[in-house]
C-alpha cells in the first residue's frame, strides 16, 4: 500500500529553527508537495520537489532524497504566525496525490 | 483572480439523507479534485475531474459520486449519509492536465451528520 508518515505534532520556540520530516512509500513518484494549513482554513502551497536536493524559498526550505523516500521542511526564524499544520503529499505514478496526516506545529513565545 | 469557492460552507444532515456540495474552480482551471479531511486522517482523495471526465478515483464507496460541468464547476454527492461521513470536504483546482502543478484549495464545506 501507499503510505506517508509525518510526526503528529511538534513544538518550537519563536525565532528558532524547526525541521518537519516526511517519509513515503508510494507506487511511483512524480514529486513531493508541502502545504501549510492554518486552523479552520484551506491548505496553501509551500513547495514542490521532484529532484534530490534542497529548495530554498525565503524562511522555508524543502529537501528531498528519492532514494531514501524522505523529505523535510525546514522553517527558520520562526514566527507565531507559523503555527499551523504542515501537510506532506506525494504524487504517485497515476498523478494522484497521496497525503500525510499532517504535522501540527505549535510555536511558543 | 477569484479563488476557489465552495458552497455551502456548513451543512447539518441526518443519517440516511443525501447531500450535494458545489465547487467553482479558479477561472481557467480545468482540473477539480475533491478531498475528505478528518482529524488524524489527513486528506483522503475522493476523485478528480478534468474536462467533465473523472480521471482518478480514491477508495471511497459508491455512495460518493461527483460530476463536472462544461464550465468546470463541480458537484459532489453523498447518498445515504452515515455518521462517519462527518468531515470537512475540500475541493482543489489546478490548471494543468497532468496534475503536476500547485493545487488551489477552497475553504471547504463542513458536513455534520447527526
JSON list of N, CA, C and O in Angstrom, two decimals, chain B residues 4-13 17-25 32-37 44 46-47 49 60 63-69 71-79 81 85-92 106-113:
[
{"chain": "B", "resi": 4, "resn": "UNK", "atom": "N", "xyz": [-10.94, 29.68, -5.35]},
{"chain": "B", "resi": 4, "resn": "UNK", "atom": "CA", "xyz": [-11.88, 28.56, -5.41]},
{"chain": "B", "resi": 4, "resn": "UNK", "atom": "C", "xyz": [-13.00, 28.80, -4.41]},
{"chain": "B", "resi": 4, "resn": "UNK", "atom": "O", "xyz": [-12.72, 29.17, -3.26]},
{"chain": "B", "resi": 5, "resn": "UNK", "atom": "N", "xyz": [-14.22, 28.64, -4.85]},
{"chain": "B", "resi": 5, "resn": "UNK", "atom": "CA", "xyz": [-15.34, 28.83, -3.93]},
{"chain": "B", "resi": 5, "resn": "UNK", "atom": "C", "xyz": [-16.10, 27.53, -3.75]},
{"chain": "B", "resi": 5, "resn": "UNK", "atom": "O", "xyz": [-16.21, 26.72, -4.69]},
{"chain": "B", "resi": 6, "resn": "UNK", "atom": "N", "xyz": [-16.59, 27.34, -2.54]},
{"chain": "B", "resi": 6, "resn": "UNK", "atom": "CA", "xyz": [-17.36, 26.15, -2.22]},
{"chain": "B", "resi": 6, "resn": "UNK", "atom": "C", "xyz": [-18.64, 26.56, -1.50]},
{"chain": "B", "resi": 6, "resn": "UNK", "atom": "O", "xyz": [-18.61, 27.44, -0.64]},
{"chain": "B", "resi": 7, "resn": "UNK", "atom": "N", "xyz": [-19.72, 25.91, -1.86]},
{"chain": "B", "resi": 7, "resn": "UNK", "atom": "CA", "xyz": [-20.99, 26.15, -1.18]},
{"chain": "B", "resi": 7, "resn": "UNK", "atom": "C", "xyz": [-21.69, 24.83, -0.91]},
{"chain": "B", "resi": 7, "resn": "UNK", "atom": "O", "xyz": [-21.54, 23.87, -1.70]},
{"chain": "B", "resi": 8, "resn": "UNK", "atom": "N", "xyz": [-22.42, 24.74, 0.20]},
{"chain": "B", "resi": 8, "resn": "UNK", "atom": "CA", "xyz": [-22.43, 25.71, 1.29]},
{"chain": "B", "resi": 8, "resn": "UNK", "atom": "C", "xyz": [-21.18, 25.57, 2.15]},
{"chain": "B", "resi": 8, "resn": "UNK", "atom": "O", "xyz": [-20.39, 24.65, 1.94]},
{"chain": "B", "resi": 9, "resn": "UNK", "atom": "N", "xyz": [-20.95, 26.45, 3.06]},
{"chain": "B", "resi": 9, "resn": "UNK", "atom": "CA", "xyz": [-19.79, 26.35, 3.94]},
{"chain": "B", "resi": 9, "resn": "UNK", "atom": "C", "xyz": [-20.05, 25.38, 5.09]},
{"chain": "B", "resi": 9, "resn": "UNK", "atom": "O", "xyz": [-19.13, 24.70, 5.55]},
{"chain": "B", "resi": 10, "resn": "UNK", "atom": "N", "xyz": [-21.28, 25.33, 5.54]},
{"chain": "B", "resi": 10, "resn": "UNK", "atom": "CA", "xyz": [-21.64, 24.43, 6.64]},
{"chain": "B", "resi": 10, "resn": "UNK", "atom": "C", "xyz": [-22.95, 23.74, 6.30]},
{"chain": "B", "resi": 10, "resn": "UNK", "atom": "O", "xyz": [-23.83, 24.33, 5.67]},
{"chain": "B", "resi": 11, "resn": "UNK", "atom": "N", "xyz": [-23.03, 22.50, 6.75]},
{"chain": "B", "resi": 11, "resn": "UNK", "atom": "CA", "xyz": [-24.22, 21.70, 6.45]},
{"chain": "B", "resi": 11, "resn": "UNK", "atom": "C", "xyz": [-24.45, 20.71, 7.59]},
{"chain": "B", "resi": 11, "resn": "UNK", "atom": "O", "xyz": [-23.51, 20.06, 8.05]},
{"chain": "B", "resi": 12, "resn": "UNK", "atom": "N", "xyz": [-25.69, 20.61, 8.03]},
{"chain": "B", "resi": 12, "resn": "UNK", "atom": "CA", "xyz": [-26.05, 19.61, 9.03]},
{"chain": "B", "resi": 12, "resn": "UNK", "atom": "C", "xyz": [-27.14, 18.73, 8.44]},
{"chain": "B", "resi": 12, "resn": "UNK", "atom": "O", "xyz": [-28.17, 19.22, 7.98]},
{"chain": "B", "resi": 13, "resn": "UNK", "atom": "N", "xyz": [-26.89, 17.43, 8.44]},
{"chain": "B", "resi": 13, "resn": "UNK", "atom": "CA", "xyz": [-27.83, 16.46, 7.88]},
{"chain": "B", "resi": 13, "resn": "UNK", "atom": "C", "xyz": [-28.01, 15.33, 8.89]},
{"chain": "B", "resi": 13, "resn": "UNK", "atom": "O", "xyz": [-27.26, 15.20, 9.85]},
{"chain": "B", "resi": 17, "resn": "UNK", "atom": "N", "xyz": [-29.93, 10.69, 4.87]},
{"chain": "B", "resi": 17, "resn": "UNK", "atom": "CA", "xyz": [-30.18, 11.73, 3.88]},
{"chain": "B", "resi": 17, "resn": "UNK", "atom": "C", "xyz": [-29.07, 11.77, 2.84]},
{"chain": "B", "resi": 17, "resn": "UNK", "atom": "O", "xyz": [-28.07, 11.06, 2.94]},
{"chain": "B", "resi": 18, "resn": "UNK", "atom": "N", "xyz": [-29.27, 12.59, 1.83]},
{"chain": "B", "resi": 18, "resn": "UNK", "atom": "CA", "xyz": [-28.22, 12.78, 0.83]},
{"chain": "B", "resi": 18, "resn": "UNK", "atom": "C", "xyz": [-27.85, 14.27, 0.80]},
{"chain": "B", "resi": 18, "resn": "UNK", "atom": "O", "xyz": [-28.60, 15.12, 1.27]},
{"chain": "B", "resi": 19, "resn": "UNK", "atom": "N", "xyz": [-26.67, 14.54, 0.25]},
{"chain": "B", "resi": 19, "resn": "UNK", "atom": "CA", "xyz": [-26.20, 15.92, 0.23]},
{"chain": "B", "resi": 19, "resn": "UNK", "atom": "C", "xyz": [-25.43, 16.18, -1.07]},
{"chain": "B", "resi": 19, "resn": "UNK", "atom": "O", "xyz": [-24.81, 15.27, -1.62]},
{"chain": "B", "resi": 20, "resn": "UNK", "atom": "N", "xyz": [-25.52, 17.40, -1.54]},
{"chain": "B", "resi": 20, "resn": "UNK", "atom": "CA", "xyz": [-24.78, 17.82, -2.73]},
{"chain": "B", "resi": 20, "resn": "UNK", "atom": "C", "xyz": [-23.94, 19.04, -2.39]},
{"chain": "B", "resi": 20, "resn": "UNK", "atom": "O", "xyz": [-24.47, 20.02, -1.86]},
{"chain": "B", "resi": 21, "resn": "UNK", "atom": "N", "xyz": [-22.66, 18.96, -2.67]},
{"chain": "B", "resi": 21, "resn": "UNK", "atom": "CA", "xyz": [-21.73, 20.05, -2.42]},
{"chain": "B", "resi": 21, "resn": "UNK", "atom": "C", "xyz": [-21.25, 20.61, -3.76]},
{"chain": "B", "resi": 21, "resn": "UNK", "atom": "O", "xyz": [-21.10, 19.85, -4.71]},
{"chain": "B", "resi": 22, "resn": "UNK", "atom": "N", "xyz": [-21.00, 21.91, -3.78]},
{"chain": "B", "resi": 22, "resn": "UNK", "atom": "CA", "xyz": [-20.62, 22.55, -5.03]},
{"chain": "B", "resi": 22, "resn": "UNK", "atom": "C", "xyz": [-19.26, 23.21, -4.92]},
{"chain": "B", "resi": 22, "resn": "UNK", "atom": "O", "xyz": [-18.87, 23.71, -3.86]},
{"chain": "B", "resi": 23, "resn": "UNK", "atom": "N", "xyz": [-18.53, 23.21, -6.03]},
{"chain": "B", "resi": 23, "resn": "UNK", "atom": "CA", "xyz": [-17.20, 23.81, -6.08]},
{"chain": "B", "resi": 23, "resn": "UNK", "atom": "C", "xyz": [-17.03, 24.55, -7.40]},
{"chain": "B", "resi": 23, "resn": "UNK", "atom": "O", "xyz": [-17.25, 23.97, -8.47]},
{"chain": "B", "resi": 24, "resn": "UNK", "atom": "N", "xyz": [-16.63, 25.81, -7.32]},
{"chain": "B", "resi": 24, "resn": "UNK", "atom": "CA", "xyz": [-16.29, 26.58, -8.52]},
{"chain": "B", "resi": 24, "resn": "UNK", "atom": "C", "xyz": [-14.80, 26.84, -8.53]},
{"chain": "B", "resi": 24, "resn": "UNK", "atom": "O", "xyz": [-14.28, 27.50, -7.64]},
{"chain": "B", "resi": 25, "resn": "UNK", "atom": "N", "xyz": [-14.09, 26.31, -9.53]},
{"chain": "B", "resi": 25, "resn": "UNK", "atom": "CA", "xyz": [-12.63, 26.46, -9.56]},
{"chain": "B", "resi": 25, "resn": "UNK", "atom": "C", "xyz": [-12.23, 27.86, -10.00]},
{"chain": "B", "resi": 25, "resn": "UNK", "atom": "O", "xyz": [-13.06, 28.67, -10.40]},
{"chain": "B", "resi": 32, "resn": "UNK", "atom": "N", "xyz": [-10.45, 19.62, -11.20]},
{"chain": "B", "resi": 32, "resn": "UNK", "atom": "CA", "xyz": [-11.02, 19.79, -9.87]},
{"chain": "B", "resi": 32, "resn": "UNK", "atom": "C", "xyz": [-10.90, 18.47, -9.12]},
{"chain": "B", "resi": 32, "resn": "UNK", "atom": "O", "xyz": [-11.30, 17.42, -9.63]},
{"chain": "B", "resi": 33, "resn": "UNK", "atom": "N", "xyz": [-10.32, 18.54, -7.94]},
{"chain": "B", "resi": 33, "resn": "UNK", "atom": "CA", "xyz": [-10.18, 17.35, -7.09]},
{"chain": "B", "resi": 33, "resn": "UNK", "atom": "C", "xyz": [-10.98, 17.57, -5.81]},
{"chain": "B", "resi": 33, "resn": "UNK", "atom": "O", "xyz": [-11.09, 18.69, -5.32]},
{"chain": "B", "resi": 34, "resn": "UNK", "atom": "N", "xyz": [-11.51, 16.48, -5.28]},
{"chain": "B", "resi": 34, "resn": "UNK", "atom": "CA", "xyz": [-12.26, 16.52, -4.03]},
{"chain": "B", "resi": 34, "resn": "UNK", "atom": "C", "xyz": [-11.55, 15.68, -2.97]},
{"chain": "B", "resi": 34, "resn": "UNK", "atom": "O", "xyz": [-11.04, 14.59, -3.27]},
{"chain": "B", "resi": 35, "resn": "UNK", "atom": "N", "xyz": [-11.55, 16.20, -1.74]},
{"chain": "B", "resi": 35, "resn": "UNK", "atom": "CA", "xyz": [-10.92, 15.51, -0.63]},
{"chain": "B", "resi": 35, "resn": "UNK", "atom": "C", "xyz": [-11.84, 15.53, 0.59]},
{"chain": "B", "resi": 35, "resn": "UNK", "atom": "O", "xyz": [-12.61, 16.47, 0.79]},
{"chain": "B", "resi": 36, "resn": "UNK", "atom": "N", "xyz": [-11.68, 14.50, 1.40]},
{"chain": "B", "resi": 36, "resn": "UNK", "atom": "CA", "xyz": [-12.32, 14.47, 2.71]},
{"chain": "B", "resi": 36, "resn": "UNK", "atom": "C", "xyz": [-11.22, 14.63, 3.75]},
{"chain": "B", "resi": 36, "resn": "UNK", "atom": "O", "xyz": [-10.19, 13.97, 3.68]},
{"chain": "B", "resi": 37, "resn": "UNK", "atom": "N", "xyz": [-11.44, 15.54, 4.70]},
{"chain": "B", "resi": 37, "resn": "UNK", "atom": "CA", "xyz": [-10.45, 15.75, 5.75]},
{"chain": "B", "resi": 37, "resn": "UNK", "atom": "C", "xyz": [-11.10, 15.54, 7.11]},
{"chain": "B", "resi": 37, "resn": "UNK", "atom": "O", "xyz": [-12.09, 16.19, 7.45]},
{"chain": "B", "resi": 44, "resn": "UNK", "atom": "N", "xyz": [-8.05, 12.73, 2.49]},
{"chain": "B", "resi": 44, "resn": "UNK", "atom": "CA", "xyz": [-8.31, 11.50, 1.76]},
{"chain": "B", "resi": 44, "resn": "UNK", "atom": "C", "xyz": [-8.89, 11.87, 0.39]},
{"chain": "B", "resi": 44, "resn": "UNK", "atom": "O", "xyz": [-9.90, 12.57, 0.31]},
{"chain": "B", "resi": 46, "resn": "UNK", "atom": "N", "xyz": [-10.89, 11.79, -2.91]},
{"chain": "B", "resi": 46, "resn": "UNK", "atom": "CA", "xyz": [-12.15, 11.22, -3.35]},
{"chain": "B", "resi": 46, "resn": "UNK", "atom": "C", "xyz": [-12.13, 10.97, -4.86]},
{"chain": "B", "resi": 46, "resn": "UNK", "atom": "O", "xyz": [-12.28, 9.84, -5.30]},
{"chain": "B", "resi": 47, "resn": "UNK", "atom": "N", "xyz": [-12.01, 12.02, -5.63]},
{"chain": "B", "resi": 47, "resn": "UNK", "atom": "CA", "xyz": [-11.93, 11.89, -7.08]},
{"chain": "B", "resi": 47, "resn": "UNK", "atom": "C", "xyz": [-11.44, 13.19, -7.69]},
{"chain": "B", "resi": 47, "resn": "UNK", "atom": "O", "xyz": [-11.43, 14.23, -7.04]},
{"chain": "B", "resi": 49, "resn": "UNK", "atom": "N", "xyz": [-11.71, 15.42, -11.45]},
{"chain": "B", "resi": 49, "resn": "UNK", "atom": "CA", "xyz": [-12.35, 15.61, -12.75]},
{"chain": "B", "resi": 49, "resn": "UNK", "atom": "C", "xyz": [-11.52, 16.56, -13.59]},
{"chain": "B", "resi": 49, "resn": "UNK", "atom": "O", "xyz": [-10.95, 17.53, -13.08]},
{"chain": "B", "resi": 60, "resn": "UNK", "atom": "N", "xyz": [-13.27, 5.22, -1.97]},
{"chain": "B", "resi": 60, "resn": "UNK", "atom": "CA", "xyz": [-14.49, 5.53, -1.25]},
{"chain": "B", "resi": 60, "resn": "UNK", "atom": "C", "xyz": [-15.64, 4.73, -1.85]},
{"chain": "B", "resi": 60, "resn": "UNK", "atom": "O", "xyz": [-15.62, 4.39, -3.03]},
{"chain": "B", "resi": 63, "resn": "UNK", "atom": "N", "xyz": [-21.39, 5.42, -2.64]},
{"chain": "B", "resi": 63, "resn": "UNK", "atom": "CA", "xyz": [-22.30, 6.48, -2.15]},
{"chain": "B", "resi": 63, "resn": "UNK", "atom": "C", "xyz": [-21.73, 7.88, -2.47]},
{"chain": "B", "resi": 63, "resn": "UNK", "atom": "O", "xyz": [-22.47, 8.86, -2.48]},
{"chain": "B", "resi": 64, "resn": "UNK", "atom": "N", "xyz": [-20.45, 7.91, -2.70]},
{"chain": "B", "resi": 64, "resn": "UNK", "atom": "CA", "xyz": [-19.80, 9.18, -3.03]},
{"chain": "B", "resi": 64, "resn": "UNK", "atom": "C", "xyz": [-19.66, 9.28, -4.55]},
{"chain": "B", "resi": 64, "resn": "UNK", "atom": "O", "xyz": [-19.07, 8.40, -5.19]},
{"chain": "B", "resi": 65, "resn": "UNK", "atom": "N", "xyz": [-20.21, 10.30, -5.10]},
{"chain": "B", "resi": 65, "resn": "UNK", "atom": "CA", "xyz": [-20.14, 10.48, -6.55]},
{"chain": "B", "resi": 65, "resn": "UNK", "atom": "C", "xyz": [-19.93, 11.95, -6.87]},
{"chain": "B", "resi": 65, "resn": "UNK", "atom": "O", "xyz": [-20.11, 12.83, -6.01]},
{"chain": "B", "resi": 66, "resn": "UNK", "atom": "N", "xyz": [-19.55, 12.20, -8.09]},
{"chain": "B", "resi": 66, "resn": "UNK", "atom": "CA", "xyz": [-19.33, 13.58, -8.48]},
{"chain": "B", "resi": 66, "resn": "UNK", "atom": "C", "xyz": [-19.57, 13.77, -9.96]},
{"chain": "B", "resi": 66, "resn": "UNK", "atom": "O", "xyz": [-19.82, 12.82, -10.71]},
{"chain": "B", "resi": 67, "resn": "UNK", "atom": "N", "xyz": [-19.49, 15.02, -10.35]},
{"chain": "B", "resi": 67, "resn": "UNK", "atom": "CA", "xyz": [-19.56, 15.34, -11.77]},
{"chain": "B", "resi": 67, "resn": "UNK", "atom": "C", "xyz": [-18.96, 16.72, -11.98]},
{"chain": "B", "resi": 67, "resn": "UNK", "atom": "O", "xyz": [-18.81, 17.51, -11.05]},
{"chain": "B", "resi": 68, "resn": "UNK", "atom": "N", "xyz": [-18.64, 16.98, -13.24]},
{"chain": "B", "resi": 68, "resn": "UNK", "atom": "CA", "xyz": [-18.10, 18.29, -13.59]},
{"chain": "B", "resi": 68, "resn": "UNK", "atom": "C", "xyz": [-18.86, 18.80, -14.80]},
{"chain": "B", "resi": 68, "resn": "UNK", "atom": "O", "xyz": [-19.15, 18.05, -15.74]},
{"chain": "B", "resi": 69, "resn": "UNK", "atom": "N", "xyz": [-19.13, 20.07, -14.79]},
{"chain": "B", "resi": 69, "resn": "UNK", "atom": "CA", "xyz": [-19.90, 20.69, -15.87]},
{"chain": "B", "resi": 69, "resn": "UNK", "atom": "C", "xyz": [-18.96, 21.34, -16.89]},
{"chain": "B", "resi": 69, "resn": "UNK", "atom": "O", "xyz": [-17.76, 21.46, -16.66]},
{"chain": "B", "resi": 71, "resn": "UNK", "atom": "N", "xyz": [-18.48, 24.27, -17.64]},
{"chain": "B", "resi": 71, "resn": "UNK", "atom": "CA", "xyz": [-17.80, 25.49, -17.16]},
{"chain": "B", "resi": 71, "resn": "UNK", "atom": "C", "xyz": [-16.78, 25.17, -16.05]},
{"chain": "B", "resi": 71, "resn": "UNK", "atom": "O", "xyz": [-16.29, 26.07, -15.39]},
{"chain": "B", "resi": 72, "resn": "UNK", "atom": "N", "xyz": [-16.49, 23.88, -15.88]},
{"chain": "B", "resi": 72, "resn": "UNK", "atom": "CA", "xyz": [-15.53, 23.36, -14.91]},
{"chain": "B", "resi": 72, "resn": "UNK", "atom": "C", "xyz": [-16.04, 23.33, -13.47]},
{"chain": "B", "resi": 72, "resn": "UNK", "atom": "O", "xyz": [-15.37, 22.76, -12.61]},
{"chain": "B", "resi": 73, "resn": "UNK", "atom": "N", "xyz": [-17.19, 23.90, -13.21]},
{"chain": "B", "resi": 73, "resn": "UNK", "atom": "CA", "xyz": [-17.77, 23.76, -11.87]},
{"chain": "B", "resi": 73, "resn": "UNK", "atom": "C", "xyz": [-18.04, 22.28, -11.59]},
{"chain": "B", "resi": 73, "resn": "UNK", "atom": "O", "xyz": [-18.33, 21.51, -12.51]},
{"chain": "B", "resi": 74, "resn": "UNK", "atom": "N", "xyz": [-17.88, 21.93, -10.33]},
{"chain": "B", "resi": 74, "resn": "UNK", "atom": "CA", "xyz": [-18.04, 20.51, -9.98]},
{"chain": "B", "resi": 74, "resn": "UNK", "atom": "C", "xyz": [-18.99, 20.36, -8.80]},
{"chain": "B", "resi": 74, "resn": "UNK", "atom": "O", "xyz": [-19.11, 21.25, -7.97]},
{"chain": "B", "resi": 75, "resn": "UNK", "atom": "N", "xyz": [-19.66, 19.26, -8.77]},
{"chain": "B", "resi": 75, "resn": "UNK", "atom": "CA", "xyz": [-20.51, 18.92, -7.64]},
{"chain": "B", "resi": 75, "resn": "UNK", "atom": "C", "xyz": [-20.11, 17.54, -7.12]},
{"chain": "B", "resi": 75, "resn": "UNK", "atom": "O", "xyz": [-19.67, 16.68, -7.88]},
{"chain": "B", "resi": 76, "resn": "UNK", "atom": "N", "xyz": [-20.29, 17.38, -5.82]},
{"chain": "B", "resi": 76, "resn": "UNK", "atom": "CA", "xyz": [-20.07, 16.09, -5.18]},
{"chain": "B", "resi": 76, "resn": "UNK", "atom": "C", "xyz": [-21.34, 15.72, -4.45]},
{"chain": "B", "resi": 76, "resn": "UNK", "atom": "O", "xyz": [-21.95, 16.57, -3.78]},
{"chain": "B", "resi": 77, "resn": "UNK", "atom": "N", "xyz": [-21.73, 14.47, -4.58]},
{"chain": "B", "resi": 77, "resn": "UNK", "atom": "CA", "xyz": [-22.95, 14.00, -3.94]},
{"chain": "B", "resi": 77, "resn": "UNK", "atom": "C", "xyz": [-22.63, 12.83, -3.01]},
{"chain": "B", "resi": 77, "resn": "UNK", "atom": "O", "xyz": [-21.83, 11.96, -3.36]},
{"chain": "B", "resi": 78, "resn": "UNK", "atom": "N", "xyz": [-23.23, 12.85, -1.85]},
{"chain": "B", "resi": 78, "resn": "UNK", "atom": "CA", "xyz": [-23.10, 11.71, -0.93]},
{"chain": "B", "resi": 78, "resn": "UNK", "atom": "C", "xyz": [-24.53, 11.26, -0.62]},
{"chain": "B", "resi": 78, "resn": "UNK", "atom": "O", "xyz": [-25.35, 12.05, -0.12]},
{"chain": "B", "resi": 79, "resn": "UNK", "atom": "N", "xyz": [-24.81, 10.02, -0.89]},
{"chain": "B", "resi": 79, "resn": "UNK", "atom": "CA", "xyz": [-26.14, 9.49, -0.62]},
{"chain": "B", "resi": 79, "resn": "UNK", "atom": "C", "xyz": [-26.11, 8.63, 0.65]},
{"chain": "B", "resi": 79, "resn": "UNK", "atom": "O", "xyz": [-25.05, 8.21, 1.10]},
{"chain": "B", "resi": 81, "resn": "UNK", "atom": "N", "xyz": [-26.37, 9.11, 3.92]},
{"chain": "B", "resi": 81, "resn": "UNK", "atom": "CA", "xyz": [-25.32, 9.59, 4.82]},
{"chain": "B", "resi": 81, "resn": "UNK", "atom": "C", "xyz": [-25.17, 8.73, 6.07]},
{"chain": "B", "resi": 81, "resn": "UNK", "atom": "O", "xyz": [-26.16, 8.23, 6.63]},
{"chain": "B", "resi": 85, "resn": "UNK", "atom": "N", "xyz": [-19.45, 10.06, 7.88]},
{"chain": "B", "resi": 85, "resn": "UNK", "atom": "CA", "xyz": [-19.24, 10.99, 6.76]},
{"chain": "B", "resi": 85, "resn": "UNK", "atom": "C", "xyz": [-19.04, 12.42, 7.25]},
{"chain": "B", "resi": 85, "resn": "UNK", "atom": "O", "xyz": [-18.73, 13.31, 6.45]},
{"chain": "B", "resi": 86, "resn": "UNK", "atom": "N", "xyz": [-19.21, 12.64, 8.54]},
{"chain": "B", "resi": 86, "resn": "UNK", "atom": "CA", "xyz": [-18.97, 13.98, 9.10]},
{"chain": "B", "resi": 86, "resn": "UNK", "atom": "C", "xyz": [-17.50, 14.34, 8.90]},
{"chain": "B", "resi": 86, "resn": "UNK", "atom": "O", "xyz": [-16.60, 13.63, 9.34]},
{"chain": "B", "resi": 87, "resn": "UNK", "atom": "N", "xyz": [-17.25, 15.43, 8.20]},
{"chain": "B", "resi": 87, "resn": "UNK", "atom": "CA", "xyz": [-15.88, 15.80, 7.86]},
{"chain": "B", "resi": 87, "resn": "UNK", "atom": "C", "xyz": [-15.89, 17.16, 7.18]},
{"chain": "B", "resi": 87, "resn": "UNK", "atom": "O", "xyz": [-16.95, 17.72, 6.88]},
{"chain": "B", "resi": 88, "resn": "UNK", "atom": "N", "xyz": [-14.68, 17.64, 6.91]},
{"chain": "B", "resi": 88, "resn": "UNK", "atom": "CA", "xyz": [-14.51, 18.83, 6.07]},
{"chain": "B", "resi": 88, "resn": "UNK", "atom": "C", "xyz": [-14.25, 18.34, 4.66]},
{"chain": "B", "resi": 88, "resn": "UNK", "atom": "O", "xyz": [-13.36, 17.51, 4.44]},
{"chain": "B", "resi": 89, "resn": "UNK", "atom": "N", "xyz": [-15.04, 18.78, 3.72]},
{"chain": "B", "resi": 89, "resn": "UNK", "atom": "CA", "xyz": [-14.86, 18.38, 2.32]},
{"chain": "B", "resi": 89, "resn": "UNK", "atom": "C", "xyz": [-14.24, 19.55, 1.56]},
{"chain": "B", "resi": 89, "resn": "UNK", "atom": "O", "xyz": [-14.82, 20.64, 1.48]},
{"chain": "B", "resi": 90, "resn": "UNK", "atom": "N", "xyz": [-13.06, 19.30, 1.04]},
{"chain": "B", "resi": 90, "resn": "UNK", "atom": "CA", "xyz": [-12.31, 20.32, 0.33]},
{"chain": "B", "resi": 90, "resn": "UNK", "atom": "C", "xyz": [-12.26, 20.02, -1.15]},
{"chain": "B", "resi": 90, "resn": "UNK", "atom": "O", "xyz": [-12.13, 18.86, -1.55]},
{"chain": "B", "resi": 91, "resn": "UNK", "atom": "N", "xyz": [-12.37, 21.06, -1.94]},
{"chain": "B", "resi": 91, "resn": "UNK", "atom": "CA", "xyz": [-12.09, 20.86, -3.35]},
{"chain": "B", "resi": 91, "resn": "UNK", "atom": "C", "xyz": [-10.89, 21.73, -3.71]},
{"chain": "B", "resi": 91, "resn": "UNK", "atom": "O", "xyz": [-10.59, 22.73, -3.04]},
{"chain": "B", "resi": 92, "resn": "UNK", "atom": "N", "xyz": [-10.16, 21.29, -4.72]},
{"chain": "B", "resi": 92, "resn": "UNK", "atom": "CA", "xyz": [-8.97, 22.00, -5.15]},
{"chain": "B", "resi": 92, "resn": "UNK", "atom": "C", "xyz": [-8.95, 22.03, -6.67]},
{"chain": "B", "resi": 92, "resn": "UNK", "atom": "O", "xyz": [-9.32, 21.06, -7.32]},
{"chain": "B", "resi": 106, "resn": "UNK", "atom": "N", "xyz": [-10.27, 25.39, -1.97]},
{"chain": "B", "resi": 106, "resn": "UNK", "atom": "CA", "xyz": [-11.36, 26.21, -1.50]},
{"chain": "B", "resi": 106, "resn": "UNK", "atom": "C", "xyz": [-11.43, 26.14, 0.02]},
{"chain": "B", "resi": 106, "resn": "UNK", "atom": "O", "xyz": [-10.70, 25.37, 0.64]},
{"chain": "B", "resi": 107, "resn": "UNK", "atom": "N", "xyz": [-12.31, 26.93, 0.63]},
{"chain": "B", "resi": 107, "resn": "UNK", "atom": "CA", "xyz": [-12.41, 26.98, 2.09]},
{"chain": "B", "resi": 107, "resn": "UNK", "atom": "C", "xyz": [-13.04, 25.74, 2.70]},
{"chain": "B", "resi": 107, "resn": "UNK", "atom": "O", "xyz": [-12.94, 25.53, 3.91]},
{"chain": "B", "resi": 108, "resn": "UNK", "atom": "N", "xyz": [-13.69, 24.92, 1.86]},
{"chain": "B", "resi": 108, "resn": "UNK", "atom": "CA", "xyz": [-14.27, 23.69, 2.37]},
{"chain": "B", "resi": 108, "resn": "UNK", "atom": "C", "xyz": [-15.73, 23.81, 2.77]},
{"chain": "B", "resi": 108, "resn": "UNK", "atom": "O", "xyz": [-16.24, 24.90, 3.00]},
{"chain": "B", "resi": 109, "resn": "UNK", "atom": "N", "xyz": [-16.38, 22.66, 2.80]},
{"chain": "B", "resi": 109, "resn": "UNK", "atom": "CA", "xyz": [-17.73, 22.54, 3.34]},
{"chain": "B", "resi": 109, "resn": "UNK", "atom": "C", "xyz": [-17.65, 21.60, 4.54]},
{"chain": "B", "resi": 109, "resn": "UNK", "atom": "O", "xyz": [-17.19, 20.47, 4.41]},
{"chain": "B", "resi": 110, "resn": "UNK", "atom": "N", "xyz": [-18.07, 22.12, 5.68]},
{"chain": "B", "resi": 110, "resn": "UNK", "atom": "CA", "xyz": [-18.05, 21.27, 6.88]},
{"chain": "B", "resi": 110, "resn": "UNK", "atom": "C", "xyz": [-19.41, 20.60, 7.00]},
{"chain": "B", "resi": 110, "resn": "UNK", "atom": "O", "xyz": [-20.42, 21.26, 7.23]},
{"chain": "B", "resi": 111, "resn": "UNK", "atom": "N", "xyz": [-19.38, 19.28, 6.86]},
{"chain": "B", "resi": 111, "resn": "UNK", "atom": "CA", "xyz": [-20.61, 18.48, 6.92]},
{"chain": "B", "resi": 111, "resn": "UNK", "atom": "C", "xyz": [-20.69, 17.78, 8.27]},
{"chain": "B", "resi": 111, "resn": "UNK", "atom": "O", "xyz": [-19.74, 17.10, 8.69]},
{"chain": "B", "resi": 112, "resn": "UNK", "atom": "N", "xyz": [-21.80, 17.95, 8.93]},
{"chain": "B", "resi": 112, "resn": "UNK", "atom": "CA", "xyz": [-22.07, 17.24, 10.18]},
{"chain": "B", "resi": 112, "resn": "UNK", "atom": "C", "xyz": [-23.27, 16.35, 9.97]},
{"chain": "B", "resi": 112, "resn": "UNK", "atom": "O", "xyz": [-24.33, 16.81, 9.53]},
{"chain": "B", "resi": 113, "resn": "UNK", "atom": "N", "xyz": [-23.10, 15.07, 10.27]},
{"chain": "B", "resi": 113, "resn": "UNK", "atom": "CA", "xyz": [-24.19, 14.10, 10.14]},
{"chain": "B", "resi": 113, "resn": "UNK", "atom": "C", "xyz": [-24.64, 13.68, 11.53]},
{"chain": "B", "resi": 113, "resn": "UNK", "atom": "O", "xyz": [-23.82, 13.19, 12.33]}
]
